[in-house]
Structure formats: C-alpha cells, structure tokens
PDB file of C-alpha atoms in Angstrom:
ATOM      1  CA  UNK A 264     127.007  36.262 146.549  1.00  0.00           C
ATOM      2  CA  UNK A 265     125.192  35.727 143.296  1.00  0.00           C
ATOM      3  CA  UNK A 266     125.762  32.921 140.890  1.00  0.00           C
ATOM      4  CA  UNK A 267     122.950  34.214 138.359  1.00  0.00           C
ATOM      5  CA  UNK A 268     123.272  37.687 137.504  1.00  0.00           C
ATOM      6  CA  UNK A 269     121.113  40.061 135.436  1.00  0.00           C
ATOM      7  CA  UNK A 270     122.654  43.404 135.424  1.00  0.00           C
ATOM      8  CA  UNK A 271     119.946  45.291 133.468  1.00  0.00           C
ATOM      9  CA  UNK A 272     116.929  45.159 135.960  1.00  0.00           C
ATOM     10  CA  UNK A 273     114.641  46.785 132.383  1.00  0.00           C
ATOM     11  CA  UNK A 274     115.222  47.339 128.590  1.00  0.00           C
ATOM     12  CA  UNK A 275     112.989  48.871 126.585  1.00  0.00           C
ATOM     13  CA  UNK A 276     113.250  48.516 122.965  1.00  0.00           C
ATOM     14  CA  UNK A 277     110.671  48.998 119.442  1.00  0.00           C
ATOM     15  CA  UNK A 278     108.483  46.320 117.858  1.00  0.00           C
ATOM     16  CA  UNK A 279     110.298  44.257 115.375  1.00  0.00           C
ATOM     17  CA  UNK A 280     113.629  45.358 116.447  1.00  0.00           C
ATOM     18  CA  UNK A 281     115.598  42.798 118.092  1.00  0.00           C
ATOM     19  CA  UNK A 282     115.972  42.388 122.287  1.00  0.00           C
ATOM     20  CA  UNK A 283     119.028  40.931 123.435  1.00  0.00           C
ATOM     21  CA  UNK A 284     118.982  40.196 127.406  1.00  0.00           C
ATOM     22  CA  UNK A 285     122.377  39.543 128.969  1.00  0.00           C
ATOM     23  CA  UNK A 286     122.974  36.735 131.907  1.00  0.00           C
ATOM     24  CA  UNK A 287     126.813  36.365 133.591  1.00  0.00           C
ATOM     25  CA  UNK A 288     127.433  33.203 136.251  1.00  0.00           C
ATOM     26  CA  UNK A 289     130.172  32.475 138.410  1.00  0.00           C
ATOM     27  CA  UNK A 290     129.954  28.947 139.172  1.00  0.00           C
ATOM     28  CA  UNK A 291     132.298  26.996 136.909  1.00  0.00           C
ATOM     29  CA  UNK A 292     129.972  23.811 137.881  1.00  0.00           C
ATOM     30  CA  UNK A 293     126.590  25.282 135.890  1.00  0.00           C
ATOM     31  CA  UNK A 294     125.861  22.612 132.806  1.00  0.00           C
ATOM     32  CA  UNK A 295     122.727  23.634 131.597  1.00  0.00           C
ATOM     33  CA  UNK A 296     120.832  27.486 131.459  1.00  0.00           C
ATOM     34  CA  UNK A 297     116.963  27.843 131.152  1.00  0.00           C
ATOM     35  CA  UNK A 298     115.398  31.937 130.369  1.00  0.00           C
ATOM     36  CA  UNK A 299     112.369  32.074 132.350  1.00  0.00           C
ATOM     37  CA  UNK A 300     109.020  34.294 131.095  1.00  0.00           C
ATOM     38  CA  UNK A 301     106.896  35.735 133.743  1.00  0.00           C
ATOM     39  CA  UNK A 302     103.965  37.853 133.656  1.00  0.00           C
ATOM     40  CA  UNK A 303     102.490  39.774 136.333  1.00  0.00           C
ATOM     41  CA  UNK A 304     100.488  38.187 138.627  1.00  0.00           C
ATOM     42  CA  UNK A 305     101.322  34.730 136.810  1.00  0.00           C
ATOM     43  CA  UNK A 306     104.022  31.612 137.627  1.00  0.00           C
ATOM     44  CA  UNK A 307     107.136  31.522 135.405  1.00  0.00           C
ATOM     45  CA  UNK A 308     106.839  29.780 132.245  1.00  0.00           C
ATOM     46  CA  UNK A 309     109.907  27.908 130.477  1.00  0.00           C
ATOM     47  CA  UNK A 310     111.353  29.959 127.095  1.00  0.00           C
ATOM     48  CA  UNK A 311     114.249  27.886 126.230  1.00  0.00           C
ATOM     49  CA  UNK A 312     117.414  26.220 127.588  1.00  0.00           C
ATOM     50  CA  UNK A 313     121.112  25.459 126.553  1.00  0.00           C
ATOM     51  CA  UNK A 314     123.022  22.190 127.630  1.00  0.00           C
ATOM     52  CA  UNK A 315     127.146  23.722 128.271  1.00  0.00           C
ATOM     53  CA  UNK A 316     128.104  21.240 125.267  1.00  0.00           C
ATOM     54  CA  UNK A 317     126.097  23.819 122.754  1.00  0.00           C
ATOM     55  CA  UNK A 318     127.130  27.366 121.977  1.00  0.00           C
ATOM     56  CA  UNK A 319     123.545  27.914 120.741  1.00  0.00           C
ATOM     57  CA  UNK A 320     120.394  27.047 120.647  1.00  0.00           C
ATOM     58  CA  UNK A 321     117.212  28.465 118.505  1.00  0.00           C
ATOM     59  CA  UNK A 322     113.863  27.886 118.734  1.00  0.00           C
ATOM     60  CA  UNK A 323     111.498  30.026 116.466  1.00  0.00           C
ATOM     61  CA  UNK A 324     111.924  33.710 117.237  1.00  0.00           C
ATOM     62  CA  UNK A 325     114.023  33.076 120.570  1.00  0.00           C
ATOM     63  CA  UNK A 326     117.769  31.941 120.803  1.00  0.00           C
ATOM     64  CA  UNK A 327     119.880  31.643 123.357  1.00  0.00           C
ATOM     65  CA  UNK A 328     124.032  32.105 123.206  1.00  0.00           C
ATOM     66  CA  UNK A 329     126.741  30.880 125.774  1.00  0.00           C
ATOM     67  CA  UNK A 330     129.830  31.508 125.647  1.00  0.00           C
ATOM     68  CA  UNK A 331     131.421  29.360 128.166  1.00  0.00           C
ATOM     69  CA  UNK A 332     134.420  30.880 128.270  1.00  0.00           C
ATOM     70  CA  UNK A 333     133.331  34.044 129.326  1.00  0.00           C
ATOM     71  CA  UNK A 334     130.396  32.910 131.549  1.00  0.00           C
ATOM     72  CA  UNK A 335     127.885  34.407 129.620  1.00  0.00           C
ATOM     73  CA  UNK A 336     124.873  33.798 128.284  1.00  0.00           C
ATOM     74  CA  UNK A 337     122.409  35.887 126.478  1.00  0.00           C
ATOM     75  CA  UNK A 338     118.807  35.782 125.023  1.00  0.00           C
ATOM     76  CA  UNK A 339     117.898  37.139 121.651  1.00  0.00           C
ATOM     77  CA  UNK A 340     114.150  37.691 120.682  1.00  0.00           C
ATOM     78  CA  UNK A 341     113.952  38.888 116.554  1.00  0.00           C
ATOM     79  CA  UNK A 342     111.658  40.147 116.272  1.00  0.00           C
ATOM     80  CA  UNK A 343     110.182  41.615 119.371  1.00  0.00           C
ATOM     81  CA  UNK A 344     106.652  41.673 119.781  1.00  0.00           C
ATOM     82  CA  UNK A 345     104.583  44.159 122.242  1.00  0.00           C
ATOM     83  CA  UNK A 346     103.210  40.644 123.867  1.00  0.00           C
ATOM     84  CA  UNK A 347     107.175  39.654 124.592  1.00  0.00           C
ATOM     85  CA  UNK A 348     106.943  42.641 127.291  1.00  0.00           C
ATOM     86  CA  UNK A 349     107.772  40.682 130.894  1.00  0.00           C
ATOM     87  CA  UNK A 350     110.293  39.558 133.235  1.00  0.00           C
ATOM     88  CA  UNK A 351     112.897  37.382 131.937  1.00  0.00           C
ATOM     89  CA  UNK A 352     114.830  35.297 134.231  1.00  0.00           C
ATOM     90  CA  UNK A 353     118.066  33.583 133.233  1.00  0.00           C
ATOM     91  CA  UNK A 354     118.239  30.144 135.582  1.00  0.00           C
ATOM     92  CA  UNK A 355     121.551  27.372 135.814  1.00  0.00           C
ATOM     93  CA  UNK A 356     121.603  24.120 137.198  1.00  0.00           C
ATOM     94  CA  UNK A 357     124.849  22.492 138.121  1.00  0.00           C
ATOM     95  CA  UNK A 358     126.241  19.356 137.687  1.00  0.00           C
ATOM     96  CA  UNK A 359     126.468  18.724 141.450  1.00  0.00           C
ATOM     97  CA  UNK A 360     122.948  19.441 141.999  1.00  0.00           C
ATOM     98  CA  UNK A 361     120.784  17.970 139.753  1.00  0.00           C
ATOM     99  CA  UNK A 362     117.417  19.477 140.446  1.00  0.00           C
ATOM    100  CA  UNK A 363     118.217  22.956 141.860  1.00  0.00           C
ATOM    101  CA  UNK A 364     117.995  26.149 139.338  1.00  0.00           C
ATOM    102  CA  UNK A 365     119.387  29.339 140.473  1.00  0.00           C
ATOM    103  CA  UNK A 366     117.469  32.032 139.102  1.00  0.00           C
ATOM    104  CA  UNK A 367     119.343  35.709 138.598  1.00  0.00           C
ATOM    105  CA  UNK A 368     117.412  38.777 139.720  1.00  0.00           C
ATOM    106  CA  UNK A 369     115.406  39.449 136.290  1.00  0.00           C
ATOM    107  CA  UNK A 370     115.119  41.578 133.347  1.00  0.00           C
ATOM    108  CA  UNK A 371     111.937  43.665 132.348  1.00  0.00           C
ATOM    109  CA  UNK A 372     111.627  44.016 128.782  1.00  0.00           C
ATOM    110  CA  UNK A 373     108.717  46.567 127.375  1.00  0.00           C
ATOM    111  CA  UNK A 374     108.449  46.264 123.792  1.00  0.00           C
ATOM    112  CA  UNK A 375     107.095  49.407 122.466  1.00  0.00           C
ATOM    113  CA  UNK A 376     104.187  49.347 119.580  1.00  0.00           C
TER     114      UNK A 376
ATOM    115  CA  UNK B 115     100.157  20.008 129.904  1.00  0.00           C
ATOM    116  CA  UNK B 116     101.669  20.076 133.400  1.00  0.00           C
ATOM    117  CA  UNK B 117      98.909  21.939 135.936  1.00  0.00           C
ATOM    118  CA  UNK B 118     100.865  23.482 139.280  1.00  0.00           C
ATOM    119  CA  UNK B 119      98.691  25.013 141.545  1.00  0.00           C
ATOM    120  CA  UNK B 120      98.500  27.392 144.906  1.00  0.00           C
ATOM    121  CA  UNK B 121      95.714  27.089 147.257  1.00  0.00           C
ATOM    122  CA  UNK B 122      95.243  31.282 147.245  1.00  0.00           C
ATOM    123  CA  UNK B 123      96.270  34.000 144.776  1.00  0.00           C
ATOM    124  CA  UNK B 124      96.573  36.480 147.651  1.00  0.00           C
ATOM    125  CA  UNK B 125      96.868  36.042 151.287  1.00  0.00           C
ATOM    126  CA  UNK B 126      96.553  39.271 154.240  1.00  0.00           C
ATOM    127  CA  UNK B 127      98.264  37.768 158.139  1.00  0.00           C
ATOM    128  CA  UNK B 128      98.693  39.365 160.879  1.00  0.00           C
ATOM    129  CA  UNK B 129     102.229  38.834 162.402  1.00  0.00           C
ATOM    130  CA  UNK B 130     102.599  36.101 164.744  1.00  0.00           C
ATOM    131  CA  UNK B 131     100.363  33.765 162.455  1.00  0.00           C
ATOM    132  CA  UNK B 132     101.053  30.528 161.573  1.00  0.00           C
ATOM    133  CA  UNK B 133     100.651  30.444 157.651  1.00  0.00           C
ATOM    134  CA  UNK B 134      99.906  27.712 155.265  1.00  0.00           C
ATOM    135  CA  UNK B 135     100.654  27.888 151.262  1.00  0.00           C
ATOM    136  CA  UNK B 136      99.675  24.537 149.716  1.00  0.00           C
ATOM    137  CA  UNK B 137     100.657  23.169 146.524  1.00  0.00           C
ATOM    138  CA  UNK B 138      99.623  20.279 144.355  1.00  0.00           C
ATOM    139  CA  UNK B 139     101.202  19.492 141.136  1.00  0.00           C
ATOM    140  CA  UNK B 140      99.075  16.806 139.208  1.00  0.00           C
ATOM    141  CA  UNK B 141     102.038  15.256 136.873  1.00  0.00           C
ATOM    142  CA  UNK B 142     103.512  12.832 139.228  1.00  0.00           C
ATOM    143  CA  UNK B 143     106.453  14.809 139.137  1.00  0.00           C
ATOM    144  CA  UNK B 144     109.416  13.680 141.378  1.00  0.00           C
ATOM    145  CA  UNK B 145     110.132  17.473 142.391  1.00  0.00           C
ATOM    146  CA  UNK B 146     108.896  20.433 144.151  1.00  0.00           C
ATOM    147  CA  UNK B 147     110.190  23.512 145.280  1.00  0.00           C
ATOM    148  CA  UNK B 148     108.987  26.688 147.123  1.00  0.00           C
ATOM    149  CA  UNK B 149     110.780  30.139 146.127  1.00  0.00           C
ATOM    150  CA  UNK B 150     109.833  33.473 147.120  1.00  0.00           C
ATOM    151  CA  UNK B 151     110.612  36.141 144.754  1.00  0.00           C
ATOM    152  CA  UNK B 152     111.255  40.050 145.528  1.00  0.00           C
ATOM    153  CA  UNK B 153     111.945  43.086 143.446  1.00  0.00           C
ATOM    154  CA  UNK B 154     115.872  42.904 142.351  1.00  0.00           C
ATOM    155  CA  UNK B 155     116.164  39.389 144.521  1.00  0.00           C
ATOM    156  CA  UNK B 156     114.613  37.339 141.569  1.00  0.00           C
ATOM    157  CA  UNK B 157     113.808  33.796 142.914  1.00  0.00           C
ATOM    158  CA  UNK B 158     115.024  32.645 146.066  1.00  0.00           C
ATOM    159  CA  UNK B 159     114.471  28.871 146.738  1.00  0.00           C
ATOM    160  CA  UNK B 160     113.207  28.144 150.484  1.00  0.00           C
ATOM    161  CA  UNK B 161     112.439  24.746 150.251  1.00  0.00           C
ATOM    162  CA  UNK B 162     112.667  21.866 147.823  1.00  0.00           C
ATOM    163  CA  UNK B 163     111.697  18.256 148.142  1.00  0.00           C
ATOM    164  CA  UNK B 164     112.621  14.801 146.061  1.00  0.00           C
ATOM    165  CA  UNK B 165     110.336  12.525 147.505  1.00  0.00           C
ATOM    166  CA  UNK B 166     107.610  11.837 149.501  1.00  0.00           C
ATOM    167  CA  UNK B 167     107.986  12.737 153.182  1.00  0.00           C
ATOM    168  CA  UNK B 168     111.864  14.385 152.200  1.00  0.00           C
ATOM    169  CA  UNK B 169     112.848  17.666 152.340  1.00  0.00           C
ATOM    170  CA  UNK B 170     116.193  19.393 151.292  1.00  0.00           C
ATOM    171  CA  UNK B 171     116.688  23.495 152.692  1.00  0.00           C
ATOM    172  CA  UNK B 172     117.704  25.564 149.757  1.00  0.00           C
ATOM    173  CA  UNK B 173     119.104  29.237 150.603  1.00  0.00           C
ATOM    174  CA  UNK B 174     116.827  31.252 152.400  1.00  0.00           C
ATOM    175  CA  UNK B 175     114.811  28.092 154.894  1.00  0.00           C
ATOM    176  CA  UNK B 176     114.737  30.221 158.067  1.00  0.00           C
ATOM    177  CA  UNK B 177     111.515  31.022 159.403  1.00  0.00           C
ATOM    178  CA  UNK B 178     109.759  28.480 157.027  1.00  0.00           C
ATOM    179  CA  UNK B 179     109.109  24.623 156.939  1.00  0.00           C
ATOM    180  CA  UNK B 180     107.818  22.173 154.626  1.00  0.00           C
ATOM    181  CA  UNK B 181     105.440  19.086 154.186  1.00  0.00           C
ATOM    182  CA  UNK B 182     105.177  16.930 151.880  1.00  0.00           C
ATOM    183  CA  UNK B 183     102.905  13.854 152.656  1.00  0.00           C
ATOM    184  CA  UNK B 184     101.599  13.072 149.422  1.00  0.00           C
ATOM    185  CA  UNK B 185     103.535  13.043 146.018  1.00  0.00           C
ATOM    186  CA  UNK B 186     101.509  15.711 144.594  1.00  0.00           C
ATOM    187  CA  UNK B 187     101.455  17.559 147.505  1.00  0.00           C
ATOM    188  CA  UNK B 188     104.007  20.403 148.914  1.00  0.00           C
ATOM    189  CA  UNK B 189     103.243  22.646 151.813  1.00  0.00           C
ATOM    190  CA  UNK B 190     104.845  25.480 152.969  1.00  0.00           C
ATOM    191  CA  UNK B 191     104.477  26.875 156.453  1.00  0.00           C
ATOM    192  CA  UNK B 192     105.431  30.231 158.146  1.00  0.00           C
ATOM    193  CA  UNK B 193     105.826  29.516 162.102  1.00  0.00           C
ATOM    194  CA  UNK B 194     105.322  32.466 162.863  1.00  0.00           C
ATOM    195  CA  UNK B 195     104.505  35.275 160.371  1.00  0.00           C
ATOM    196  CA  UNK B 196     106.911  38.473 159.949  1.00  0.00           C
ATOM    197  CA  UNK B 197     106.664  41.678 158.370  1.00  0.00           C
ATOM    198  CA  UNK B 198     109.624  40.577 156.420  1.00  0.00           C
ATOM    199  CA  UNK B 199     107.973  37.523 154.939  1.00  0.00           C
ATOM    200  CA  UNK B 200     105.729  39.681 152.597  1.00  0.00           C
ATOM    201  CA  UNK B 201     106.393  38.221 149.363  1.00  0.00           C
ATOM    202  CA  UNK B 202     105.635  36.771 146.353  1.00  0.00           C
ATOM    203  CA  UNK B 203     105.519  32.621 147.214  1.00  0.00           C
ATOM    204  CA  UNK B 204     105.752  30.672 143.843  1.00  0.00           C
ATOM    205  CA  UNK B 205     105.461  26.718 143.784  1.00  0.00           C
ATOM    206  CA  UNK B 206     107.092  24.305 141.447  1.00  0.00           C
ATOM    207  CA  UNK B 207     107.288  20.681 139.926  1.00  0.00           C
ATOM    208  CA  UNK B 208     109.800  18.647 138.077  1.00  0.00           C
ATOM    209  CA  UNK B 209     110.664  15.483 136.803  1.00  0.00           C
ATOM    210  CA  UNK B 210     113.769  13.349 138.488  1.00  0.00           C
ATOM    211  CA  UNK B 211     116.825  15.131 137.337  1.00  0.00           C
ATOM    212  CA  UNK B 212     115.602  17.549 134.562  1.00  0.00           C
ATOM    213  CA  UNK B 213     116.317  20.723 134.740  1.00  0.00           C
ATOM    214  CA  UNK B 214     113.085  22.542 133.805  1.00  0.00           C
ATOM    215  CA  UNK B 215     110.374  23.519 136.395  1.00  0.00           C
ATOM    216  CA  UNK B 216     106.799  23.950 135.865  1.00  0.00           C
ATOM    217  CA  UNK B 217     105.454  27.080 138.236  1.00  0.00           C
ATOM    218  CA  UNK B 218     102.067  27.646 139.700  1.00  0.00           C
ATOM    219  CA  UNK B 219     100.560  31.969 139.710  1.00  0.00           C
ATOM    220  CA  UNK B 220     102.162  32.436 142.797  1.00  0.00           C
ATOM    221  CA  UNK B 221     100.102  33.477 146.188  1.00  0.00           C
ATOM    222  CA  UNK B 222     100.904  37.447 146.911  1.00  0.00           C
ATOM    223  CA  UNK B 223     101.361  37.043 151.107  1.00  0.00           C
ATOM    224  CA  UNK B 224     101.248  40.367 152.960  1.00  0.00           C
ATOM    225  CA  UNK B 225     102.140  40.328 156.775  1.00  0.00           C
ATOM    226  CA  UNK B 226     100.653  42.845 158.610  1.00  0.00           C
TER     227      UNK B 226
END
C-alpha cells in the first residue's frame, strides 16, 4: 500500500510555460515533504521541502504547495526550462520516524524547446 | 558540499553470487540508507542505519544485509544473487534527525 503517490508516471509540457507535478499521501503522521530531482544515470538531488506548519514554500523558480487537508502536495516550476527535464520524486517523513523518507513512484517531466 | 559515493557505476553477477555494494559518505553524517529503485516502484528503502555497527530493516530487507563498521561506511550485501535483484541500488547520508538525504549515482546491478 503506498503512502507516496505520483499518479502521472510523465508530463510533458513547453519551455517557459509552467509544470505543476502532483503528490497525494495517506499517512496522517507525514510532517515534512522533500521533491527529489534525478537524472539518468545520476543519485537524487534535493529541490525543496515543506515543514506541515507551512502551506507554501518558494525558492527561486520552484515552489512547493500542501494542502494538508486534502493530503496533497504539488510542485510548481515557472518557468520551465528544457534542463528541468527529469524524474521528480515527491518524499515524506513522519513524525514517528525521524530519519526515514518515503519516496512515491516518480514523475518524468520533458520540457520541450 | 556533501560527497556520497558507490564503489561501481555498473555491476554484471551471475545468480547465486554473493554481491557487495559499498558506500562511503565523507560528511560524518549520522545516517545511511540503501534503496533500490525500479520503473513505477520509485525508491524502495532496504536498509538504513543510525550508527555505527546498527542497522534498522526498512520495507523490502529480504534477500539483502548490511554492514556498517565504520561511520562513513555502509555496505550492502546480496547472499545470494537473484534474477529479481536487478536494479538500480542508490546509497544515502544524513544528518541525526533531518529530513533531507544526500544520494550517491547509484550502481546499475544486473543478475544474470
């Protein structure tokens, strides 16, 4: 049963348009999301997080949304750039477990020139 | 900047091998983890450790085991290799109780 989901395994949309990548989670215990970059044939890198106390959280082109209420969280990359083009995982750590993530399944975004 | 890194970028075993994917993370971070990650699965954690010479299973531990002697230093070992343990291994470090993880490239294992 996942706790992290993705539902859109790929979105494609234009350069300088706006990507918005979606993220639901079940656990009621989750305090804190991270959206994960990753590159083939490369290790994850860190995008940006979101403590449960915030609705939002912005950091240059990137910002993130939850709305707790819902269980939802989504990324929002204005605008997109042909190098944004990866997979983007959404991750949660709960409260009860400080230093596990669960990761959902991924996103590939292709941002087309 | 925090440096994670995996002994091999890509590894070829026959099944029946026993397999080791090191690890060394060189930020004296408190935490590592193995996942393995597979098309639609995302990242499944195997293994993670908080300390030296402790080990915590995360969801998927069967069929693998861990070492970790050395702070710096997580190692992940297949038994016995399977078919169904070609995957994508990816390492990673973090401090105490913070939530973000640094990740190594990854080391591409194919069982044959």
């Amino acid at each position: 049963d996942q706790q992290v989901k993705q539902n859109s395994p790929s979105l494609s949309v234009q350069e300088g348009r706006i990507s918005i990548l979606n993220c639901d989670y079940t656990n009621s215990m989750f305090d804190y999301f991270l959206w994960y970059k990753k590159y083939p044939a490369e290790g994850p890198t860190f995008l940006i997080s979101i403590s449960s106390i915030k609705d939002k959280n912005e950091d240059g082109r990137f910002t993130v949304f939850l709305n707790k209420s819902a269980k939802h969280l989504s990324l929002h990359i204005v605008p997109s750039q042909p190098g944004d083009s990866a997979v983007y995982f959404c991750a949660a750590k709960s409260s009860g477990s400080a230093r596990q993530l669960t990761f959902g399944s991924g996103t590939q975004l292709t941002v087309l020139p | 900047d925090v440096k994670v890194t995996q002994s091999s970028r890509y590894l070829v075993k026959r099944t029946g091998e026993k397999v080791f994917l090191e690890c060394v993370q060189d930020m004296d971070h408190e935490n590592m983890f193995w996942y393995r990650q597979d098309p639609g699965l995302g990242l499944r954690l195997i293994y993670f450790s908080y300390d030296v010479k402790m080990k915590e299973k995360g969801d998927i531990p069967e069929g693998y085991s861990v070492s970790r002697e050395k702070k710096e230093r997580f190692s992940l070992i297949l038994e016995s290799a399977s078919t169904n343990q070609t995957s994508m291994y990816l390492c990673a470090s973090s401090e105490g109780g913070a939530g973000e993880q640094f990740f190594g490239p990854g080391t591409r294992l194919t069982v044959l």
